[in-house]
Amino acid sequence: MGKKAMVLRLVIAALIALEAQGAELLKNGGFESLDSWECSNIHCALTSVKHSGSHGLEISGRQHSYEGPAQHIHVTPGHAYHASAWVKLLNNPGNTNGETLELELDFLFNDNTHLYKSAAVHHNTYVGSDWIHLIGDFTAPSKSITSTRFYIKGPEPSTNYVVDDASVTSGGGSQSQQGINATNSVIDKIRKSDIHVQVTLASHINTADVNIHVLQTRKAFPFGTAVAASKYNENVSGGKYRDFIHTHFNWAVLENALKWPHLEPHRGDKHFQDALDTINGLRKHGIKVRGHNLVWSVPNKVQDWIKALSGNELRTVVKQHITETLQKTHGLLEHWDVNNENLHGTWYQDTLHDPDYDLELFNMTHHIDSHVKLFLNDYSVVSGGSTDDRLDTLAKAGVPLWVTELTVNSNHDENKGADLFEQTLRALYGHPAVEGILLWGFWDHAQYRPERSSLVRGDNVELTAAGRRVLDLWENQWMTDDTRVLSQTGNQYTVRGFHGDYEVRVIYKGHELTQLKKTFTLGKADHTVTVSVHA
C-alpha cells in the first residue's frame, strides 16, 4: 500500500498567528535541574531519559490524572500564547486503550473562580511510542487574572512519564499587512507558474490595434464544500443551494450520506441511492467528490447493532461494508476517509483488542480499490493559534495535507468575521503542503454552526460579508485575468498565472478573432503560447 494521506478538520476560533513569537515565559524548561517547577503531591526526579540536553524530568507517584509538574507564569489578559513540551511514557500498567497527554492552563480570577484551558492534547499514546511533541496555543481570558498555572498532565495515575523541553511564549494576534505580503509572496511561488506569450504579426498590422487577453477559466487548486445530500437532491430554495455549489466550488464532500450509520442504520437496511444521486449530480458539473467516511471510531457514532458484535464477526461485517461501499462508488470518488476521528475514538480497536486495526482497515480498503487515495481525517489538529507552525510539523510526515472540514467561527461582527476568514484562507492556501481546502458547509440553512460561519444566508442564498470576501479571494485575487496591448508590452512577454485552465483570446481593433483562440492547462511547469495574427 502506498503512503496514507492526511486531512485536517479545522475549526478556527482564534486569529491565525502569522507574526513572530515573543519571549519565553517558563523558567528551566529544559529540566536541567528541579528549579522553578512545582511537584505537589507527586514525585519529580531528574533522569537521563531526555529529549535534549542532559536530563529530563520523570514524574511518578501521582494519585490523579490531572496531577503533573507545574509552574506559575505571567500572562496578559486577551493576549495569545504558544505552548509546547515533549513527553514520553515509561509504563502504562493495565491500560490497553492508550493514554491522553495534555498541556493545560489554570487561570485564577479575583473572585477566586478558576478557568481551565487546554493548550494541546494527544490521545492514544502507548508505551513504546517515541517522544510525543505536544504543541498548541491559547488566549488568556480578557478579564483580570490573579494567577496562571501551566502544567503537564494526562496519563492514568499509575503511568509514569518524562517531560522535557517545555516552552510558553507570547505571540499571535491579527494578521498584519506585512503578514499578508509574506503569504502573497509564498502564494505567488507555489500556486503560480509563468505563461510565456509570443506573438507574430502580419506586416500590415499595427501593434496598437492588438490586445492579447489571457483568461483563467477554471482553478486547479481544490476549493470545495460539504454538501447536504437531501437538500441537494430536493432542489431546495428553488435550486439556489445547488446552483451556488455548481458555480463556486470545484470539489465536494457529502456531509452525512456516505457515513455507515446513514447507509445502514439497522442491519441489512441499506440506503445508498441518496448518496449516489448526489455524487452523480456533482460530477456532471465537473465537481470532484471525496468519500466520507468508511468507519467512525467514536463510540457514540457506532450503530447499536454493530456494538453487539465482536471478534471475527465484527471484522467480517466491517469488511463486507467496506467492500460493498467501494463497489457501489467505484470510479466516482477521488478520496476516502477510512477511519474518521481515530484520534478521538478507538471503539473498533478497543473492541477487537487490536491497536493496529487502523492499518488493517487501510490495507483492506487499498486492496479492494487501489485507485482511490486514502486519508486519515480528524479535528483539532491545527485549530487555534499558530497554524503555520502546526502545518509545518504535519508536513514533515511527507504526505499530502487536505483541509476537509473548515469552519471559521467568529464572535465578532460580520466584517471582523470576514477578516478572520481571509486570514485563515491565506494561511492555508499559502502553505506548500496543503493540496486542497473544503468548507464544512456554507449556507446557514445547511450548516452546523450557521450563525457565525456562513458564506450565504436565507432562502435567497444571499452573500454575507464573509461570503463576499471568500469569493473575492477565490474568483478574483486568486484567478488570472490579464490583458495586454502589444504596443506597450512588445511581441513577447510573460504573465505570472495561477494554476488551472486558460483561454488566450486575440482582440483586433476591438473585435475578438475567435478563430485564433487557444486553450491550455497551466501546471507547475511554465507554459509557452504562440499566437500568429494575420487579420
Short mmCIF file of C-alpha atoms in Angstrom, two decimals:
data_model
loop_
_atom_site.label_atom_id
_atom_site.label_comp_id
_atom_site.label_asym_id
_atom_site.label_seq_id
_atom_site.Cartn_x
_atom_site.Cartn_y
_atom_site.Cartn_z
CA MET A 1 0.00 0.00 0.00
CA GLY A 2 1.25 3.49 -0.81
CA LYS A 3 1.58 6.32 1.66
CA LYS A 4 -1.51 7.40 3.52
CA ALA A 5 -2.56 11.00 3.16
CA MET A 6 -3.72 13.26 5.92
CA VAL A 7 -6.73 15.51 6.16
CA LEU A 8 -7.30 18.23 8.71
CA ARG A 9 -10.67 19.15 10.10
CA LEU A 10 -10.32 22.77 11.13
CA VAL A 11 -12.48 24.81 13.40
CA ILE A 12 -10.76 28.18 13.52
CA ALA A 13 -11.92 30.04 16.61
CA ALA A 14 -8.99 32.42 17.12
CA LEU A 15 -6.90 34.64 14.89
CA ILE A 16 -4.15 32.94 12.96
CA ALA A 17 -0.74 33.80 14.35
CA LEU A 18 1.49 34.81 11.47
CA GLU A 19 3.87 37.01 13.39
CA ALA A 20 6.97 36.22 15.38
CA GLN A 21 6.66 34.67 18.81
CA GLY A 22 7.82 36.62 21.83
CA ALA A 23 9.81 36.00 24.98
CA GLU A 24 9.94 32.72 26.89
CA LEU A 25 7.67 32.69 29.96
CA LEU A 26 8.84 29.41 31.54
CA LYS A 27 11.97 29.08 33.63
CA ASN A 28 14.11 25.94 33.35
CA GLY A 29 12.01 24.49 30.55
CA GLY A 30 14.91 22.19 29.69
CA PHE A 31 14.72 20.48 33.13
CA GLU A 32 18.45 20.52 33.77
CA SER A 33 17.52 20.94 37.45
CA LEU A 34 14.36 20.91 39.57
CA ASP A 35 14.36 24.69 39.87
CA SER A 36 11.12 26.63 39.26
CA TRP A 37 8.87 23.56 38.92
CA GLU A 38 6.19 22.59 41.44
CA CYS A 39 5.57 18.91 42.10
CA SER A 40 2.77 18.99 44.68
CA ASN A 41 1.66 15.53 45.87
CA ILE A 42 3.75 13.82 43.19
CA HIS A 43 7.36 12.71 42.85
CA CYS A 44 9.65 14.51 40.38
CA ALA A 45 13.23 13.43 39.70
CA LEU A 46 15.87 14.19 37.11
CA THR A 47 16.52 11.32 34.71
CA SER A 48 18.97 10.52 31.94
CA VAL A 49 15.96 9.80 29.70
CA LYS A 50 15.74 13.10 27.87
CA HIS A 51 14.70 14.73 24.62
CA SER A 52 17.71 17.05 24.59
CA GLY A 53 20.38 18.32 26.95
CA SER A 54 21.49 16.16 29.87
CA HIS A 55 18.25 15.47 31.73
CA GLY A 56 14.51 15.11 31.54
CA LEU A 57 12.01 15.21 34.43
CA GLU A 58 10.49 11.87 35.48
CA ILE A 59 7.01 12.02 37.03
CA SER A 60 5.70 9.26 39.32
CA GLY A 61 3.66 8.77 42.49
CA ARG A 62 0.54 10.53 41.20
CA GLN A 63 -2.91 9.86 42.65
CA HIS A 64 -4.94 11.63 39.95
CA SER A 65 -4.63 12.06 36.19
CA TYR A 66 -4.79 15.85 36.50
CA GLU A 67 -1.59 15.96 38.56
CA GLY A 68 1.71 16.85 36.93
CA PRO A 69 4.66 19.25 37.08
CA ALA A 70 3.50 22.86 37.17
CA GLN A 71 4.84 26.39 37.02
CA HIS A 72 3.24 29.78 37.54
CA ILE A 73 3.63 32.17 34.62
CA HIS A 74 2.62 35.75 33.96
CA VAL A 75 0.18 36.37 31.09
CA THR A 76 -1.66 39.44 29.85
CA PRO A 77 -5.46 39.26 29.55
CA GLY A 78 -6.61 38.88 25.95
CA HIS A 79 -3.16 38.06 24.59
CA ALA A 80 -2.25 34.92 22.63
CA TYR A 81 0.45 32.43 23.62
CA HIS A 82 2.21 29.39 22.18
CA ALA A 83 2.86 26.32 24.38
CA SER A 84 4.81 23.11 23.80
CA ALA A 85 6.52 20.22 25.58
CA TRP A 86 7.94 16.79 24.79
CA VAL A 87 6.55 13.81 26.71
CA LYS A 88 7.48 10.12 26.79
CA LEU A 89 5.57 7.35 28.59
CA LEU A 90 7.58 4.91 30.69
CA ASN A 91 4.80 2.46 31.56
CA ASN A 92 1.03 2.12 31.45
CA PRO A 93 0.03 -0.91 33.54
CA GLY A 94 -3.47 -2.18 32.94
CA ASN A 95 -4.41 0.39 30.29
CA THR A 96 -4.64 -1.17 26.83
CA ASN A 97 -6.54 1.72 25.26
CA GLY A 98 -3.75 4.27 25.18
CA GLU A 99 -3.13 7.36 27.28
CA THR A 100 -4.03 11.03 26.92
CA LEU A 101 -1.35 13.70 27.32
CA GLU A 102 -2.22 17.36 27.78
CA LEU A 103 -0.83 20.84 28.36
CA GLU A 104 -3.28 22.80 30.50
CA LEU A 105 -3.64 26.28 31.99
CA ASP A 106 -5.36 27.08 35.28
CA PHE A 107 -6.46 30.74 35.43
CA LEU A 108 -7.42 32.11 38.86
CA PHE A 109 -9.52 35.28 38.97
CA ASN A 110 -10.16 37.92 41.62
CA ASP A 111 -13.40 36.26 42.73
CA ASN A 112 -11.49 33.01 43.44
CA THR A 113 -13.05 31.22 40.45
CA HIS A 114 -10.95 29.12 38.07
CA LEU A 115 -10.96 28.63 34.31
CA TYR A 116 -9.13 25.63 32.86
CA LYS A 117 -7.94 25.79 29.26
CA SER A 118 -6.23 23.10 27.21
CA ALA A 119 -3.35 24.31 25.06
CA ALA A 120 -2.52 20.95 23.48
CA VAL A 121 -3.68 17.34 23.75
CA HIS A 122 -2.57 13.98 22.35
CA HIS A 123 -4.75 10.87 22.59
CA ASN A 124 -3.98 7.16 22.24
CA THR A 125 -0.36 7.27 23.41
CA TYR A 126 1.28 3.94 24.19
CA VAL A 127 4.44 2.83 25.92
CA GLY A 128 6.98 2.21 23.20
CA SER A 129 5.91 5.33 21.34
CA ASP A 130 8.65 7.81 20.62
CA TRP A 131 8.68 11.23 22.26
CA ILE A 132 5.35 12.99 21.73
CA HIS A 133 5.51 16.69 20.87
CA LEU A 134 2.60 18.49 22.47
CA ILE A 135 2.23 21.84 20.75
CA GLY A 136 -0.61 24.33 20.75
CA ASP A 137 -1.88 27.80 21.54
CA PHE A 138 -4.13 29.55 23.99
CA THR A 139 -5.51 33.02 24.58
CA ALA A 140 -5.59 34.40 28.10
CA PRO A 141 -9.11 35.39 29.24
CA SER A 142 -9.98 39.06 28.75
CA LYS A 143 -10.53 39.77 32.44
CA SER A 144 -8.38 40.46 35.47
CA ILE A 145 -6.24 37.40 36.25
CA THR A 146 -4.81 36.78 39.73
CA SER A 147 -2.50 33.91 38.71
CA THR A 148 -1.86 31.47 35.86
CA ARG A 149 -0.56 27.95 36.37
CA PHE A 150 0.84 25.89 33.47
CA TYR A 151 1.07 22.15 33.96
CA ILE A 152 1.69 18.92 32.04
CA LYS A 153 -0.84 16.20 32.82
CA GLY A 154 -2.93 13.45 31.35
CA PRO A 155 -1.88 9.82 31.83
CA GLU A 156 -3.58 7.50 34.29
CA PRO A 157 -2.13 7.89 37.82
CA SER A 158 -0.26 4.57 37.62
CA THR A 159 1.57 5.70 34.46
CA ASN A 160 4.99 7.26 34.88
CA TYR A 161 6.28 9.65 32.26
CA VAL A 162 9.13 12.00 31.38
CA VAL A 163 8.80 15.61 30.22
CA ASP A 164 11.43 17.78 28.59
CA ASP A 165 11.90 20.96 26.56
CA ALA A 166 8.75 22.74 27.78
CA SER A 167 8.05 26.25 26.49
CA VAL A 168 5.44 29.01 26.70
CA THR A 169 6.00 32.09 24.57
CA SER A 170 3.93 35.17 23.81
CA GLY A 171 2.78 35.52 20.26
CA GLY A 172 -0.19 35.53 17.94
CA GLY A 173 -2.54 38.35 17.11
CA SER A 174 -4.08 39.56 13.91
CA GLN A 175 -2.50 39.26 10.52
CA SER A 176 -0.61 42.44 9.71
CA GLN A 177 -0.08 43.86 6.23
CA GLN A 178 3.45 42.53 6.50
CA GLY A 179 1.98 39.07 7.12
CA ILE A 180 -0.34 39.42 4.12
CA ASN A 181 2.59 40.43 1.93
CA ALA A 182 4.53 37.40 3.18
CA THR A 183 1.72 34.97 2.34
CA ASN A 184 1.23 36.64 -1.05
CA SER A 185 4.89 36.01 -1.79
CA VAL A 186 4.55 32.31 -0.91
CA ILE A 187 1.31 32.01 -2.88
CA ASP A 188 2.98 33.54 -5.93
CA LYS A 189 5.77 30.99 -5.66
CA ILE A 190 3.79 27.79 -5.07
CA ARG A 191 0.41 28.44 -6.76
CA LYS A 192 1.61 30.14 -9.96
CA SER A 193 3.79 29.47 -12.98
CA ASP A 194 4.96 31.58 -15.91
CA ILE A 195 2.97 31.89 -19.12
CA HIS A 196 5.28 32.98 -21.93
CA VAL A 197 3.32 34.72 -24.68
CA GLN A 198 4.89 35.00 -28.13
CA VAL A 199 3.01 36.88 -30.86
CA THR A 200 3.82 37.24 -34.54
CA LEU A 201 2.00 39.79 -36.67
CA ALA A 202 1.49 40.28 -40.37
CA SER A 203 3.46 43.26 -41.60
CA HIS A 204 0.36 45.42 -42.13
CA ILE A 205 -0.92 45.03 -38.56
CA ASN A 206 -0.25 47.79 -36.06
CA THR A 207 0.69 46.57 -32.58
CA ALA A 208 -1.54 49.27 -31.07
CA ASP A 209 -4.56 47.52 -32.60
CA VAL A 210 -3.88 44.14 -30.94
CA ASN A 211 -4.80 43.12 -27.41
CA ILE A 212 -3.94 39.69 -26.00
CA HIS A 213 -6.32 38.50 -23.28
CA VAL A 214 -5.03 35.66 -21.06
CA LEU A 215 -8.05 34.44 -19.06
CA GLN A 216 -8.16 31.67 -16.46
CA THR A 217 -11.41 29.73 -16.85
CA ARG A 218 -11.00 27.14 -14.09
CA LYS A 219 -8.87 26.89 -10.98
CA ALA A 220 -6.69 23.80 -10.47
CA PHE A 221 -6.46 24.14 -6.68
CA PRO A 222 -9.35 22.32 -4.97
CA PHE A 223 -11.78 24.67 -3.24
CA GLY A 224 -14.81 22.74 -2.05
CA THR A 225 -17.64 22.32 0.42
CA ALA A 226 -19.61 19.75 2.32
CA VAL A 227 -22.93 19.03 0.62
CA ALA A 228 -26.17 18.06 2.34
CA ALA A 229 -27.43 15.32 0.02
CA SER A 230 -31.11 15.71 0.87
CA LYS A 231 -31.11 19.47 0.21
CA TYR A 232 -29.10 18.98 -2.97
CA ASN A 233 -31.41 16.31 -4.36
CA GLU A 234 -34.62 18.05 -3.26
CA ASN A 235 -33.52 21.22 -5.06
CA VAL A 236 -34.33 23.43 -2.06
CA SER A 237 -34.71 27.23 -2.33
CA GLY A 238 -35.62 26.96 -5.98
CA GLY A 239 -32.31 25.33 -6.80
CA LYS A 240 -30.24 28.22 -5.41
CA TYR A 241 -28.36 25.97 -2.97
CA ARG A 242 -27.41 23.54 -5.73
CA ASP A 243 -26.62 26.33 -8.20
CA PHE A 244 -24.27 28.01 -5.72
CA ILE A 245 -22.35 24.75 -5.35
CA HIS A 246 -22.10 24.25 -9.11
CA THR A 247 -20.98 27.85 -9.67
CA HIS A 248 -18.43 28.40 -6.92
CA PHE A 249 -16.83 25.06 -5.96
CA ASN A 250 -14.75 22.50 -7.84
CA TRP A 251 -14.68 19.83 -5.08
CA ALA A 252 -17.26 18.49 -2.65
CA VAL A 253 -17.70 16.01 0.18
CA LEU A 254 -21.01 14.51 1.23
CA GLU A 255 -21.81 15.65 4.75
CA ASN A 256 -23.58 12.52 6.04
CA ALA A 257 -24.93 10.45 3.18
CA LEU A 258 -21.90 8.08 2.92
CA LYS A 259 -21.45 7.52 6.64
CA TRP A 260 -22.19 3.97 7.74
CA PRO A 261 -24.92 4.97 10.25
CA HIS A 262 -26.75 6.66 7.37
CA LEU A 263 -26.14 3.87 4.86
CA GLU A 264 -27.12 1.04 7.22
CA PRO A 265 -28.82 2.26 10.42
CA HIS A 266 -30.12 -1.27 11.06
CA ARG A 267 -28.51 -4.47 9.89
CA GLY A 268 -29.44 -5.13 6.29
CA ASP A 269 -31.44 -1.89 5.97
CA LYS A 270 -29.31 -0.13 3.35
CA HIS A 271 -29.70 3.30 1.75
CA PHE A 272 -27.17 4.16 -0.97
CA GLN A 273 -29.33 5.97 -3.52
CA ASP A 274 -29.34 9.42 -1.92
CA ALA A 275 -25.53 9.45 -1.87
CA LEU A 276 -25.19 8.11 -5.41
CA ASP A 277 -27.65 10.66 -6.83
CA THR A 278 -25.72 13.50 -5.21
CA ILE A 279 -22.34 12.22 -6.38
CA ASN A 280 -23.53 11.81 -9.95
CA GLY A 281 -25.12 15.27 -9.95
CA LEU A 282 -21.91 16.88 -8.74
CA ARG A 283 -19.74 15.00 -11.22
CA LYS A 284 -21.97 16.11 -14.12
CA HIS A 285 -20.97 19.66 -13.25
CA GLY A 286 -17.26 18.88 -13.17
CA ILE A 287 -17.05 18.72 -9.37
CA LYS A 288 -14.80 16.06 -7.88
CA VAL A 289 -16.01 14.27 -4.76
CA ARG A 290 -14.39 12.91 -1.60
CA GLY A 291 -15.73 9.83 0.19
CA HIS A 292 -16.52 10.45 3.88
CA ASN A 293 -16.32 8.01 5.69
CA LEU A 294 -15.99 4.23 5.76
CA VAL A 295 -15.67 3.68 9.53
CA TRP A 296 -16.14 6.03 12.50
CA SER A 297 -14.37 5.00 15.71
CA VAL A 298 -16.05 7.43 18.12
CA PRO A 299 -18.31 5.25 20.32
CA ASN A 300 -21.48 7.36 20.03
CA LYS A 301 -21.18 7.25 16.24
CA VAL A 302 -21.25 3.43 16.09
CA GLN A 303 -24.66 1.87 15.42
CA ASP A 304 -26.17 -0.19 18.25
CA TRP A 305 -26.37 -3.29 16.07
CA ILE A 306 -22.63 -3.08 15.40
CA LYS A 307 -21.91 -2.63 19.12
CA ALA A 308 -23.48 -6.02 19.68
CA LEU A 309 -20.74 -7.64 17.56
CA SER A 310 -17.21 -8.63 18.47
CA GLY A 311 -14.25 -10.70 17.32
CA ASN A 312 -14.25 -12.27 13.87
CA GLU A 313 -17.92 -11.45 13.29
CA LEU A 314 -17.21 -7.74 13.73
CA ARG A 315 -14.21 -7.94 11.42
CA THR A 316 -16.28 -9.73 8.78
CA VAL A 317 -19.14 -7.23 8.93
CA VAL A 318 -16.74 -4.28 8.61
CA LYS A 319 -15.07 -5.89 5.60
CA GLN A 320 -18.44 -6.58 3.96
CA HIS A 321 -19.49 -2.95 4.47
CA ILE A 322 -16.28 -1.55 3.04
CA THR A 323 -16.38 -3.94 0.08
CA GLU A 324 -19.97 -3.10 -0.84
CA THR A 325 -19.47 0.66 -0.41
CA LEU A 326 -16.35 0.71 -2.56
CA GLN A 327 -18.02 -1.37 -5.25
CA LYS A 328 -21.04 0.94 -5.43
CA THR A 329 -18.88 4.08 -5.59
CA HIS A 330 -16.12 2.66 -7.80
CA GLY A 331 -14.81 5.28 -10.20
CA LEU A 332 -16.96 8.03 -8.67
CA LEU A 333 -14.75 9.26 -5.82
CA GLU A 334 -11.24 10.67 -5.61
CA HIS A 335 -10.62 10.10 -1.88
CA TRP A 336 -11.86 8.05 1.06
CA ASP A 337 -11.61 8.95 4.73
CA VAL A 338 -11.02 5.45 6.05
CA ASN A 339 -11.39 5.72 9.82
CA ASN A 340 -12.93 9.00 10.89
CA GLU A 341 -11.65 10.80 14.01
CA ASN A 342 -9.36 7.98 15.04
CA LEU A 343 -7.52 10.35 17.39
CA HIS A 344 -10.75 10.95 19.29
CA GLY A 345 -12.26 7.48 19.33
CA THR A 346 -10.95 3.92 19.30
CA TRP A 347 -14.10 1.80 19.60
CA TYR A 348 -13.11 -0.72 16.93
CA GLN A 349 -9.53 -1.00 18.17
CA ASP A 350 -10.69 -1.40 21.77
CA THR A 351 -13.45 -3.90 20.97
CA LEU A 352 -11.10 -6.02 18.87
CA HIS A 353 -8.20 -5.54 21.33
CA ASP A 354 -6.09 -4.55 18.35
CA PRO A 355 -4.39 -1.13 18.46
CA ASP A 356 -3.19 -1.72 14.87
CA TYR A 357 -6.68 -2.23 13.42
CA ASP A 358 -6.34 1.08 11.54
CA LEU A 359 -3.61 -0.48 9.42
CA GLU A 360 -5.86 -3.44 8.67
CA LEU A 361 -8.61 -1.06 7.53
CA PHE A 362 -6.27 0.84 5.23
CA ASN A 363 -4.76 -2.32 3.75
CA MET A 364 -8.22 -3.80 3.23
CA THR A 365 -9.53 -0.66 1.51
CA HIS A 366 -6.48 -0.33 -0.72
CA HIS A 367 -6.73 -3.99 -1.74
CA ILE A 368 -10.37 -3.54 -2.77
CA ASP A 369 -9.81 -0.28 -4.68
CA SER A 370 -6.19 0.64 -5.32
CA HIS A 371 -7.02 3.76 -7.36
CA VAL A 372 -8.65 5.92 -4.71
CA LYS A 373 -6.47 7.94 -2.28
CA LEU A 374 -6.89 7.00 1.36
CA PHE A 375 -6.88 9.55 4.17
CA LEU A 376 -6.72 9.97 7.91
CA ASN A 377 -9.35 12.53 8.92
CA ASP A 378 -9.52 14.30 12.28
CA TYR A 379 -10.27 17.58 14.01
CA SER A 380 -8.48 19.90 16.45
CA VAL A 381 -5.26 19.18 14.60
CA VAL A 382 -4.24 22.71 13.68
CA SER A 383 -7.13 24.73 15.14
CA GLY A 384 -6.42 27.83 17.14
CA GLY A 385 -3.27 29.92 17.03
CA SER A 386 -0.07 29.39 15.08
CA THR A 387 -1.50 27.32 12.24
CA ASP A 388 1.65 27.74 10.15
CA ASP A 389 3.77 26.03 12.82
CA ARG A 390 1.40 23.09 13.07
CA LEU A 391 1.20 22.68 9.31
CA ASP A 392 5.00 22.68 9.20
CA THR A 393 5.03 19.88 11.78
CA LEU A 394 2.44 17.80 9.90
CA ALA A 395 4.22 18.37 6.60
CA LYS A 396 7.24 16.52 7.97
CA ALA A 397 5.25 13.29 7.54
CA GLY A 398 5.75 13.71 3.80
CA VAL A 399 2.12 13.02 2.81
CA PRO A 400 -0.44 15.39 1.25
CA LEU A 401 -2.41 17.62 3.60
CA TRP A 402 -6.04 18.48 2.87
CA VAL A 403 -8.26 20.74 4.92
CA THR A 404 -11.58 18.93 4.66
CA GLU A 405 -13.97 20.42 7.20
CA LEU A 406 -13.05 24.07 7.57
CA THR A 407 -15.29 26.08 9.85
CA VAL A 408 -14.36 29.65 10.74
CA ASN A 409 -16.16 30.78 13.88
CA SER A 410 -16.19 34.40 14.93
CA ASN A 411 -17.85 36.01 17.92
CA HIS A 412 -17.21 39.41 16.37
CA ASP A 413 -19.26 41.44 13.98
CA GLU A 414 -19.77 40.32 10.41
CA ASN A 415 -16.87 42.30 8.94
CA LYS A 416 -14.40 41.04 11.54
CA GLY A 417 -15.61 37.54 10.79
CA ALA A 418 -14.77 38.16 7.14
CA ASP A 419 -11.29 39.29 8.21
CA LEU A 420 -10.83 36.04 10.10
CA PHE A 421 -11.98 34.01 7.09
CA GLU A 422 -9.43 35.78 4.89
CA GLN A 423 -6.60 35.31 7.39
CA THR A 424 -7.41 31.62 7.67
CA LEU A 425 -7.57 31.01 3.93
CA ARG A 426 -4.36 32.94 3.29
CA ALA A 427 -2.51 30.86 5.89
CA LEU A 428 -3.77 27.59 4.39
CA TYR A 429 -3.52 28.47 0.68
CA GLY A 430 -0.09 29.92 1.36
CA HIS A 431 1.32 26.70 2.81
CA PRO A 432 3.08 24.43 0.29
CA ALA A 433 1.94 21.19 1.94
CA VAL A 434 -1.78 21.98 1.66
CA GLU A 435 -3.26 20.48 -1.50
CA GLY A 436 -6.94 21.30 -1.04
CA ILE A 437 -9.41 23.21 1.14
CA LEU A 438 -13.05 22.23 1.73
CA LEU A 439 -15.52 24.13 3.90
CA TRP A 440 -17.82 22.20 6.19
CA GLY A 441 -20.83 23.85 4.61
CA PHE A 442 -21.52 27.44 3.53
CA TRP A 443 -25.28 28.12 3.90
CA ASP A 444 -26.96 28.96 7.21
CA HIS A 445 -29.77 26.54 6.27
CA ALA A 446 -27.33 23.65 5.88
CA GLN A 447 -24.53 24.18 8.39
CA TYR A 448 -24.00 23.06 11.97
CA ARG A 449 -22.81 26.50 13.17
CA PRO A 450 -24.79 28.76 10.85
CA GLU A 451 -24.88 31.95 12.88
CA ARG A 452 -21.13 32.57 12.83
CA SER A 453 -19.58 30.84 9.84
CA SER A 454 -21.85 31.02 6.79
CA LEU A 455 -20.96 32.46 3.40
CA VAL A 456 -24.61 32.85 2.43
CA ARG A 457 -27.85 33.17 4.38
CA GLY A 458 -31.60 32.93 3.97
CA ASP A 459 -33.90 31.37 1.41
CA ASN A 460 -32.48 33.64 -1.28
CA VAL A 461 -28.93 32.42 -0.56
CA GLU A 462 -27.59 35.96 -0.15
CA LEU A 463 -23.88 36.53 0.40
CA THR A 464 -22.64 37.53 3.85
CA ALA A 465 -19.58 39.75 4.35
CA ALA A 466 -17.54 36.57 4.72
CA GLY A 467 -19.04 35.18 1.54
CA ARG A 468 -18.13 38.29 -0.43
CA ARG A 469 -14.59 38.18 0.94
CA VAL A 470 -14.08 34.49 0.21
CA LEU A 471 -15.38 34.72 -3.34
CA ASP A 472 -13.19 37.75 -3.95
CA LEU A 473 -10.18 35.67 -2.97
CA TRP A 474 -11.15 32.54 -4.89
CA GLU A 475 -12.56 34.13 -8.02
CA ASN A 476 -10.73 37.44 -8.28
CA GLN A 477 -7.48 37.74 -6.36
CA TRP A 478 -6.52 34.09 -6.87
CA MET A 479 -7.53 33.86 -10.53
CA THR A 480 -5.65 35.26 -13.52
CA ASP A 481 -7.20 37.75 -15.95
CA ASP A 482 -4.55 39.62 -17.93
CA THR A 483 -5.00 41.87 -20.98
CA ARG A 484 -2.03 43.49 -22.73
CA VAL A 485 -1.75 45.91 -25.63
CA LEU A 486 1.14 44.76 -27.80
CA SER A 487 2.33 48.31 -28.46
CA GLN A 488 3.03 48.57 -24.73
CA THR A 489 4.45 45.12 -23.99
CA GLY A 490 6.15 44.08 -27.19
CA ASN A 491 5.52 40.85 -29.05
CA GLN A 492 6.99 38.65 -26.30
CA TYR A 493 6.12 38.93 -22.62
CA THR A 494 5.41 36.82 -19.53
CA VAL A 495 2.29 36.52 -17.39
CA ARG A 496 2.56 35.00 -13.92
CA GLY A 497 -0.59 32.87 -13.70
CA PHE A 498 -2.40 30.72 -11.16
CA HIS A 499 -2.52 27.02 -11.97
CA GLY A 500 -5.59 25.94 -13.92
CA ASP A 501 -7.31 26.03 -17.32
CA TYR A 502 -6.85 29.01 -19.66
CA GLU A 503 -8.03 30.68 -22.82
CA VAL A 504 -5.91 33.08 -24.85
CA ARG A 505 -8.01 35.48 -26.91
CA VAL A 506 -6.87 37.90 -29.63
CA ILE A 507 -8.68 41.23 -29.84
CA TYR A 508 -8.05 43.15 -33.06
CA LYS A 509 -9.45 46.65 -33.41
CA GLY A 510 -11.96 45.92 -30.64
CA HIS A 511 -13.22 42.62 -32.05
CA GLU A 512 -12.21 39.13 -31.00
CA LEU A 513 -10.67 36.92 -33.65
CA THR A 514 -12.39 33.77 -32.42
CA GLN A 515 -10.55 31.51 -34.86
CA LEU A 516 -7.30 32.36 -33.05
CA LYS A 517 -8.50 31.40 -29.53
CA LYS A 518 -6.21 28.93 -27.79
CA THR A 519 -6.72 26.83 -24.68
CA PHE A 520 -4.23 25.18 -22.36
CA THR A 521 -3.75 23.98 -18.79
CA LEU A 522 -1.09 25.58 -16.62
CA GLY A 523 0.53 23.35 -14.02
CA LYS A 524 3.72 23.59 -12.01
CA ALA A 525 5.79 23.86 -15.19
CA ASP A 526 5.94 27.07 -17.22
CA HIS A 527 3.95 27.17 -20.47
CA THR A 528 4.58 28.94 -23.79
CA VAL A 529 1.74 30.19 -26.00
CA THR A 530 2.40 31.23 -29.59
CA VAL A 531 -0.09 33.35 -31.49
CA SER A 532 0.07 34.36 -35.16
CA VAL A 533 -2.17 37.27 -36.19
CA HIS A 534 -2.78 37.67 -39.91
CA ALA A 535 -6.09 39.51 -39.97
#
